Amino acid sequence: MASYHPNDELLMRFSAGMLSNALGVLVACHVERCPHCQEKTRIYEQFGGELIAESDDAELPADLLDKTLARLSDEAEPAPVKVSGNVPRPLQRFLPDDVSQIPWKGMSKAIKEFRLPFGDDEFDARLYKIAAGKQLPEHTHRGREFTLVLSGSFSDNAGAYHAGDFVLADTSVMHRPRAHAEQDCICFAVLDAPLKFTGWFGALVNPFMR
Amino acid sequence: MSTHFAVEPALEMLLIAIAQQRDQAAFRQLFNAVGGRLKGYAVKSGANDKDADELVQETMLLVWRKAHLYDPTQASALTWLFTLLRNKRVDLLRRNKHNLISADDLYLEPESAQSEHDAEPLQQEIESDRNQHIVRNLLQHLPTEQRIILYKVYFEGKSHSEISDELALPLGTVKSRLRLALSKFEVLARQHFLWLLIIQMTNY
Ligand SMILES: [Zn+2]
């Protein structure tokens, strides 16, 4: 089970359906595989149920019930498909079934990226792959960067992160992440959108730091 | 508020009647019992009158299609309705954007659902009923300052730092108030699990 989780604020906004697109997907990918956060989510959903209980009884158009009845059909929703494979369900439709087929774009030998098409006004979404045993140059972050380890693991001076771990880095974090030697580390990251070229890659893009 | 309490076990029974008998009369009853409050919630979370009506209608259509997936041991009727409304709202908000994520991707359906409804209905009713009762109690006893922060998260999607700007409170204060509110939830949830364990053990 994961050792690092989204904080209560994120889990609550997620449960309330209030996270922006990219960050919502990231939190969903963690929760899907984290019983601890599923339990919290369930409590926050109960809380939502309670907010409905105490909501004002707003007036509905007189014909809304009849219009709704007229649209009832016989088909019932199929039962949910069980999640399988290594790719979290929210990401499945954006990635090949075989993750070795992901068309990575190389920035350097140590790190490659794959941009995900569901960014929003607030955040950009992408996958990173840090090659096994490679260490990235020391860098900080110009904005927030939320990371979920999908496979493999990496360490920095603050700790070691394994598949399922949810990590938040921001301007206060200065680190040199290193992928563990056994396998490449694939991470799903969501970062502040206006800072596209100055996030994790800042150090790599800046020629003086090569 | 406490007047709603007596109504709730009936909501679960209505959902089960809809699932098992495709009972339109039960559907009408449910619609009349919760439609207005679903709209009230939708309006509080920023929908205009027309969108709120649409959200109520779409949520109730989803109730009809998904009633067989409702599991009273997992959630009270109101909590389940909340998740349907939340998901529909997410989908309607994203309807005009081509970024493809749907609420079904984000929120997992519990896998244990369906067809076990008739196992031990009384016990299940007690469980989900008690569950919601605990949360209700807790909410009612939450100090106003903690409630306001929770409302801002649910209805406005505000983050801690946005809330601290808006209420002109230090960020640390917002965080500690939310933490206080949540820690009460967790303590109660734990007590509740203990209680469930006792019910289950005495049944053997
Ligand atoms: Zn977790």
XYZ file of C-alpha atoms and ligand atoms in Angstrom:
415
model
C 0.000 0.000 0.000
C 1.087 3.536 -0.703
C 2.959 5.410 2.032
C 2.309 8.900 0.713
C -1.227 10.101 0.113
C -3.074 13.183 -1.160
C -3.884 15.455 1.785
C -7.400 15.776 3.236
C -8.055 18.972 1.329
C -7.463 17.267 -2.010
C -9.431 14.164 -1.071
C -12.352 16.237 0.059
C -12.394 18.394 -3.070
C -12.125 15.195 -5.106
C -15.078 13.632 -3.252
C -17.079 16.795 -3.765
C -16.410 16.655 -7.535
C -14.577 19.961 -7.328
C -11.064 19.277 -8.567
C -10.010 20.568 -11.954
C -9.673 18.048 -14.746
C -5.994 17.095 -14.579
C -5.676 17.106 -10.805
C -8.927 15.147 -10.515
C -7.524 12.416 -12.762
C -4.316 12.285 -10.749
C -6.122 11.913 -7.431
C -8.489 9.344 -8.989
C -5.507 7.238 -10.097
C -4.186 7.155 -6.541
C -7.549 6.509 -4.874
C -8.320 3.660 -7.265
C -5.505 1.655 -5.685
C -5.411 3.015 -2.153
C -7.821 1.472 0.388
C -6.822 4.103 2.947
C -7.927 6.985 0.709
C -11.007 5.053 -0.455
C -12.108 4.905 3.171
C -11.668 8.656 3.580
C -13.448 9.300 0.300
C -16.385 7.284 1.555
C -16.650 9.459 4.661
C -16.519 12.623 2.557
C -19.247 11.245 0.292
C -21.430 10.610 3.331
C -20.845 14.182 4.187
C -22.094 15.147 0.715
C -25.187 13.006 1.300
C -25.795 14.931 4.466
C -25.478 18.255 2.669
C -28.216 17.076 0.313
C -30.361 16.084 3.288
C -30.136 19.602 4.694
C -30.411 21.405 1.336
C -33.352 23.705 0.653
C -36.275 22.024 -0.999
C -36.052 24.084 -4.205
C -39.060 24.378 -6.463
C -39.050 22.203 -9.562
C -41.016 22.892 -12.758
C -44.423 21.217 -12.449
C -43.847 19.030 -15.514
C -40.322 17.854 -14.663
C -41.415 14.566 -13.124
C -43.570 13.694 -16.148
C -40.817 14.640 -18.554
C -38.431 12.440 -16.604
C -40.863 9.522 -16.515
C -41.261 9.817 -20.279
C -37.525 9.268 -20.670
C -37.223 6.145 -18.522
C -35.966 3.271 -20.601
C -35.713 -0.415 -19.884
C -32.005 -0.767 -20.267
C -30.096 -0.970 -17.027
C -26.519 0.164 -16.728
C -24.075 -2.741 -17.049
C -22.106 -3.612 -13.932
C -18.702 -1.920 -13.771
C -15.775 -3.632 -15.434
C -13.117 -4.782 -13.056
C -9.909 -2.820 -13.274
C -7.052 -4.776 -14.738
C -3.503 -4.222 -15.911
C -0.892 -1.779 -14.736
C -2.400 1.380 -16.121
C -4.873 3.046 -13.731
C -8.341 3.124 -15.228
C -8.614 6.916 -15.607
C -5.500 6.841 -17.809
C -6.329 3.745 -19.822
C -7.919 5.467 -22.777
C -4.905 7.731 -23.222
C -2.212 5.069 -23.182
C -1.424 1.912 -25.157
C -2.244 -1.334 -23.312
C 1.398 -2.167 -23.404
C 3.198 0.659 -21.607
C 6.445 -0.190 -23.368
C 4.739 1.186 -26.496
C 4.339 4.710 -25.103
C 5.935 7.107 -27.627
C 8.256 8.886 -25.209
C 9.859 12.142 -26.229
C 13.440 12.367 -25.062
C 14.731 15.400 -23.221
C 17.913 13.657 -22.167
C 19.085 10.129 -21.583
C 17.993 10.318 -17.986
C 14.434 11.552 -18.452
C 11.759 11.312 -21.101
C 8.240 12.668 -21.192
C 4.864 11.942 -22.717
C 2.295 14.716 -22.724
C -1.238 13.821 -21.755
C -4.058 15.605 -23.597
C -6.306 16.462 -20.659
C -4.687 19.527 -19.198
C -6.935 22.381 -18.138
C -6.721 26.064 -17.297
C -4.986 25.289 -14.064
C -2.757 22.295 -14.712
C -0.773 20.436 -17.331
C -0.587 16.650 -17.280
C 2.251 14.396 -18.422
C 4.104 11.190 -17.791
C 7.803 11.088 -16.992
C 10.176 8.220 -17.273
C 13.410 8.381 -15.338
C 15.847 5.752 -16.580
C 16.841 3.076 -14.076
C 19.671 4.244 -11.820
C 19.779 7.773 -13.311
C 19.843 10.888 -11.205
C 18.375 14.203 -12.343
C 20.205 17.512 -11.912
C 19.362 19.362 -8.745
C 16.316 21.557 -9.303
C 13.438 23.282 -7.617
C 9.908 23.992 -8.822
C 8.476 27.307 -9.899
C 4.987 26.135 -8.996
C 3.232 23.119 -7.558
C 3.934 19.736 -9.002
C 1.865 16.735 -7.936
C 3.389 13.370 -8.800
C 2.038 9.847 -8.653
C 4.539 7.027 -9.051
C 3.039 4.536 -11.517
C 5.856 2.006 -11.647
C 9.411 1.665 -10.419
C 10.597 3.918 -7.625
C 12.787 6.934 -6.957
C 14.434 8.641 -4.016
C 15.443 12.136 -3.106
C 16.845 13.580 0.086
C 13.387 13.542 1.683
C 12.492 9.908 1.095
C 11.870 6.971 -1.212
C 8.735 6.804 -3.362
C 7.211 3.641 -4.762
C 4.343 2.747 -7.050
C 1.128 4.324 -5.755
C 2.843 7.082 -3.765
C 1.519 10.589 -4.182
C 4.097 13.351 -3.800
C 3.756 17.124 -3.811
C 6.736 19.281 -4.655
C 6.704 23.056 -4.787
C 9.052 26.022 -4.687
C 10.279 25.033 -1.239
C 11.573 21.691 -2.472
C 15.065 21.495 -3.912
C 16.032 17.969 -4.839
C 17.963 15.531 -7.020
C 15.627 12.585 -7.620
C 17.270 9.302 -8.563
C 15.428 6.318 -10.048
C 16.226 3.061 -8.282
C 18.563 0.794 -10.162
C 16.289 -2.180 -10.922
C 13.841 -0.527 -13.316
C 12.795 2.692 -15.007
C 10.557 4.868 -12.891
C 7.352 6.065 -14.562
C 5.530 8.953 -12.914
C 2.298 10.739 -13.705
C 2.686 14.430 -12.941
C 0.354 17.389 -12.890
C 1.898 20.818 -12.686
C 0.825 24.437 -12.646
C -0.048 25.252 -16.243
C 1.392 28.750 -16.738
C 4.801 27.382 -15.817
C 4.953 24.757 -18.523
C 8.601 25.117 -19.374
C 9.949 25.843 -15.959
C 8.710 22.873 -13.955
C 10.663 19.736 -13.448
C 12.405 20.364 -16.760
C 13.600 23.851 -15.964
C 17.028 22.640 -15.040
C 17.311 20.523 -18.164
C 16.078 23.157 -20.572
C 18.370 25.794 -19.168
C 21.660 25.355 -21.088
C 23.779 26.717 -18.264
C 22.781 23.880 -16.068
C 23.553 21.020 -18.392
C -33.484 18.955 9.917
C -34.248 16.117 12.291
C -37.586 15.629 10.525
C -35.732 14.156 7.541
C -34.402 11.391 9.672
C -37.579 9.349 9.737
C -37.815 9.533 5.949
C -34.511 7.916 5.146
C -35.028 4.186 5.630
C -37.899 4.606 3.166
C -35.546 6.079 0.564
C -33.442 2.930 0.631
C -36.566 0.800 0.242
C -37.656 2.904 -2.727
C -34.310 2.368 -4.418
C -34.575 -1.358 -3.883
C -38.121 -1.397 -5.300
C -36.870 0.492 -8.351
C -34.023 -1.980 -8.783
C -35.970 -5.164 -8.275
C -39.441 -4.385 -9.618
C -38.655 -1.476 -11.975
C -41.353 0.179 -9.900
C -42.424 3.514 -11.415
C -44.574 4.409 -8.428
C -41.504 4.080 -6.214
C -39.610 6.241 -8.694
C -42.275 8.956 -8.435
C -42.129 8.809 -4.662
C -38.373 9.095 -4.666
C -38.470 11.964 -7.141
C -40.947 13.838 -4.972
C -38.980 13.117 -1.816
C -35.549 14.214 -3.004
C -35.905 16.154 -6.307
C -36.260 19.535 -4.628
C -33.285 18.969 -2.358
C -31.128 17.760 -5.242
C -31.963 21.012 -6.968
C -31.211 22.951 -3.800
C -27.770 21.367 -3.707
C -27.175 22.026 -7.411
C -28.095 25.692 -7.007
C -25.796 26.072 -4.002
C -22.949 24.644 -6.027
C -23.404 27.318 -8.651
C -25.900 25.984 -11.209
C -28.478 28.377 -12.633
C -32.148 27.441 -12.448
C -32.279 25.749 -15.851
C -29.059 23.777 -15.403
C -30.159 22.733 -11.927
C -33.420 21.318 -13.345
C -31.467 19.458 -15.992
C -29.109 18.102 -13.361
C -32.031 16.831 -11.282
C -33.560 15.148 -14.316
C -30.302 13.543 -15.429
C -29.528 12.380 -11.902
C -32.958 10.773 -11.566
C -32.569 9.054 -14.940
C -29.290 7.689 -13.669
C -31.085 6.439 -10.554
C -33.392 4.454 -12.802
C -30.550 2.957 -14.819
C -28.243 2.252 -11.908
C -30.585 1.310 -9.079
C -29.491 -2.330 -9.344
C -25.952 -1.216 -8.521
C -27.009 0.482 -5.292
C -25.705 -1.397 -2.282
C -27.329 -0.380 1.005
C -24.452 -1.824 3.003
C -22.060 0.612 1.317
C -23.988 3.846 1.435
C -27.206 5.424 2.591
C -29.628 6.416 -0.172
C -28.731 10.087 0.213
C -25.022 9.402 -0.020
C -25.547 7.343 -3.153
C -27.740 10.079 -4.643
C -25.005 12.560 -3.809
C -22.458 10.543 -5.806
C -24.810 10.389 -8.826
C -25.474 14.123 -8.688
C -21.771 14.867 -8.294
C -20.889 12.680 -11.279
C -23.583 14.183 -13.493
C -22.463 17.656 -12.537
C -18.874 16.821 -13.463
C -20.028 15.458 -16.820
C -22.320 18.382 -17.617
C -19.575 20.865 -16.809
C -17.231 19.066 -19.173
C -19.825 18.471 -21.857
C -18.552 21.215 -24.125
C -14.911 20.437 -23.698
C -13.198 17.770 -25.709
C -10.928 16.502 -23.018
C -12.734 13.185 -22.787
C -12.562 12.517 -19.076
C -15.883 11.379 -17.703
C -16.988 10.951 -14.117
C -17.116 7.189 -14.653
C -13.361 7.282 -15.148
C -12.848 9.236 -11.974
C -15.152 7.573 -9.503
C -15.143 3.822 -9.115
C -18.349 1.952 -8.723
C -18.053 -0.345 -5.707
C -17.534 -3.856 -7.016
C -19.441 -5.692 -4.339
C -22.769 -4.181 -5.408
C -26.044 -5.800 -6.455
C -28.198 -8.874 -5.983
C -27.263 -9.325 -2.335
C -30.016 -6.950 -1.308
C -32.247 -9.572 0.161
C -29.520 -11.171 2.269
C -30.257 -9.458 5.558
C -32.235 -6.343 4.801
C -32.879 -5.399 8.397
C -29.275 -5.434 9.386
C -28.270 -3.529 6.267
C -30.863 -0.942 6.918
C -29.557 -0.472 10.411
C -26.023 -0.089 9.111
C -26.550 2.547 6.470
C -29.090 4.311 8.623
C -26.764 4.463 11.570
C -23.963 5.554 9.331
C -25.807 8.567 8.038
C -27.076 9.302 11.514
C -23.537 9.557 12.833
C -22.480 11.902 10.070
C -25.596 14.004 10.643
C -24.943 14.315 14.340
C -21.432 15.327 13.692
C -22.371 17.958 11.150
C -24.989 19.413 13.440
C -22.496 19.794 16.220
C -19.750 21.264 14.121
C -18.983 24.863 15.127
C -20.094 27.379 12.485
C -16.538 28.390 11.682
C -15.699 24.802 10.714
C -18.939 24.350 8.774
C -18.324 27.432 6.667
C -15.020 26.015 5.511
C -16.577 22.671 4.620
C -19.363 24.437 2.675
C -16.803 26.395 0.706
C -15.068 23.162 -0.271
C -18.259 21.344 -1.314
C -20.248 24.113 -2.942
C -17.508 26.322 -4.295
C -14.609 23.906 -4.686
C -12.361 26.319 -2.854
C -8.869 25.368 -1.800
C -7.478 26.237 1.616
C -5.575 29.204 0.326
C -8.589 30.603 -1.554
C -10.682 30.226 1.577
C -8.091 31.979 3.671
C -8.069 34.912 1.228
C -11.823 35.110 1.162
C -12.408 34.932 4.880
C -9.305 37.008 5.597
C -8.011 34.282 7.872
C -4.441 33.066 8.094
C -3.916 29.916 6.013
C -2.839 28.043 9.147
C -6.168 28.820 10.808
C -8.157 27.514 7.834
C -6.092 24.351 7.793
C -6.403 23.719 11.499
C -10.181 24.338 11.455
C -10.643 21.859 8.653
C -8.368 19.390 10.397
C -10.421 19.763 13.573
C -13.634 19.086 11.701
C -12.148 16.065 9.960
C -10.596 14.563 13.048
C -14.058 14.496 14.624
C -15.322 12.635 11.600
C -12.587 10.108 11.810
C -13.031 9.457 15.510
C -16.732 8.930 14.952
C -16.138 6.742 11.953
C -13.863 4.570 14.040
C -16.413 4.287 16.834
C -18.953 3.423 14.221
C -16.847 0.612 12.783
C -16.522 -0.764 16.283
C -20.274 -0.664 16.639
C -20.714 -2.515 13.361
C -18.284 -5.142 14.512
C -20.384 -5.657 17.613
C -23.564 -6.068 15.547
C -21.822 -8.549 13.317
C -20.378 -10.552 16.170
C -23.641 -10.782 18.041
C -25.233 -12.155 14.898
C -23.040 -15.213 14.842
Zn -3.898 7.005 -0.354
